[in-house]
Amino acid sequence: EVQLVESGGGLVQPGRSLKLSCLASGFTFSNYGMNWIRQAPGKGLEWVASISSSSSYIYYADTVKGRFTISRDNAKNTLYLQMTSLRSEDTALYYCARRTHSGPYWGQGVMVTVSS
Amino acid sequence: DIQMTQSPSFLSASVGDRVTINCKASQNINKYLNWYQQKLGEAPKRLIYNTNNLQTGIPSRFSGSGSGTDYTLTISSLQPEDFATYFCLQHNSLLTFGSGTKLEIK
């Protein structure tokens, strides 16, 4: 069974940093491109970042470019999102998602709250 | 980047009505278009993938169509449990979500 388990969320002050992790299981992690997606409270979904299976290709939404870094460790079956210079508008439920032919398959998400 | 324009933003309808929701892409997305339903406090549920493929367990009153840049979700006969927010997602090039359609009871 495919599982994606996000962790690392919580309450953080504006301007500070936080690193999210996503532990994958039930599939060969190193074969798949991965994404981070987020949903702010009461808002729609927003794609955040993508990384190819070998980390050769990385893309970011304009709203996080220069502040967030997506990475992966295929030996540990883990996807990461390093978030710096956090803003209140980054408050959201963050989902890790595996790329598939039928669209992203995402986990349960982890909440990040940016507030003083 | 591909932009997705979803319409309408709000839709008021009655049980038994046929409704359609539209998404228009800024360029050809080769039918890589999914539809999701989301209810308050719940994770999104995929209804349709790749334009017209019904997700397992989803009632057949939901259907999708389209090609190129224009895509449609149709609910043939609204049921009480269908009142929710719907959104589209293109996954042809990276990911872009539609802005959502809130379907309310008239």
mmCIF file of C-alpha atoms in Angstrom, chain B residues 17-65:
data_model
loop_
_atom_site.group_PDB
_atom_site.id
_atom_site.type_symbol
_atom_site.label_atom_id
_atom_site.label_comp_id
_atom_site.label_asym_id
_atom_site.label_seq_id
_atom_site.Cartn_x
_atom_site.Cartn_y
_atom_site.Cartn_z
ATOM 1 C CA ASP B 17 -30.692 19.133 -11.251
ATOM 2 C CA ARG B 18 -28.057 18.559 -13.900
ATOM 3 C CA VAL B 19 -25.059 20.821 -13.398
ATOM 4 C CA THR B 20 -21.861 21.519 -15.269
ATOM 5 C CA ILE B 21 -18.603 23.058 -14.118
ATOM 6 C CA ASN B 22 -15.961 24.216 -16.543
ATOM 7 C CA CYS B 23 -12.207 24.609 -16.581
ATOM 8 C CA LYS B 24 -10.251 26.326 -19.287
ATOM 9 C CA ALA B 25 -6.491 25.951 -19.575
ATOM 10 C CA SER B 26 -4.200 28.619 -20.980
ATOM 11 C CA GLN B 27 -2.720 26.011 -23.324
ATOM 12 C CA ASN B 28 -3.330 22.444 -24.468
ATOM 13 C CA ILE B 29 -3.102 20.081 -21.495
ATOM 14 C CA ASN B 30 -3.556 16.853 -23.474
ATOM 15 C CA LYS B 31 -6.491 15.637 -21.377
ATOM 16 C CA TYR B 32 -4.393 15.552 -18.189
ATOM 17 C CA LEU B 33 -7.259 17.061 -16.229
ATOM 18 C CA ASN B 34 -8.667 15.779 -12.946
ATOM 19 C CA TRP B 35 -11.754 16.761 -10.959
ATOM 20 C CA TYR B 36 -11.986 16.735 -7.155
ATOM 21 C CA GLN B 37 -14.700 17.195 -4.560
ATOM 22 C CA GLN B 38 -13.953 18.690 -1.179
ATOM 23 C CA LYS B 39 -16.233 19.033 1.815
ATOM 24 C CA LEU B 40 -15.519 21.243 4.806
ATOM 25 C CA GLY B 41 -12.782 19.838 7.000
ATOM 26 C CA GLU B 42 -12.054 16.917 4.702
ATOM 27 C CA ALA B 43 -9.266 16.089 2.280
ATOM 28 C CA PRO B 44 -10.039 16.438 -1.441
ATOM 29 C CA LYS B 45 -11.559 13.370 -3.069
ATOM 30 C CA ARG B 46 -10.695 12.569 -6.679
ATOM 31 C CA LEU B 47 -13.769 12.036 -8.840
ATOM 32 C CA ILE B 48 -12.417 11.948 -12.378
ATOM 33 C CA TYR B 49 -8.895 11.526 -13.728
ATOM 34 C CA ASN B 50 -7.497 12.258 -17.170
ATOM 35 C CA THR B 51 -10.652 13.998 -18.359
ATOM 36 C CA ASN B 52 -13.183 11.188 -18.350
ATOM 37 C CA ASN B 53 -12.028 8.285 -16.173
ATOM 38 C CA LEU B 54 -14.267 7.725 -13.175
ATOM 39 C CA GLN B 55 -12.412 7.008 -9.956
ATOM 40 C CA THR B 56 -13.305 3.675 -8.387
ATOM 41 C CA GLY B 57 -16.255 4.023 -6.026
ATOM 42 C CA ILE B 58 -17.516 7.309 -7.468
ATOM 43 C CA PRO B 59 -21.170 7.260 -8.626
ATOM 44 C CA SER B 60 -21.820 7.244 -12.346
ATOM 45 C CA ARG B 61 -23.802 10.488 -12.129
ATOM 46 C CA PHE B 62 -20.379 12.171 -12.255
ATOM 47 C CA SER B 63 -18.779 12.419 -15.683
ATOM 48 C CA GLY B 64 -16.069 14.420 -17.367
ATOM 49 C CA SER B 65 -15.371 15.523 -20.897
#
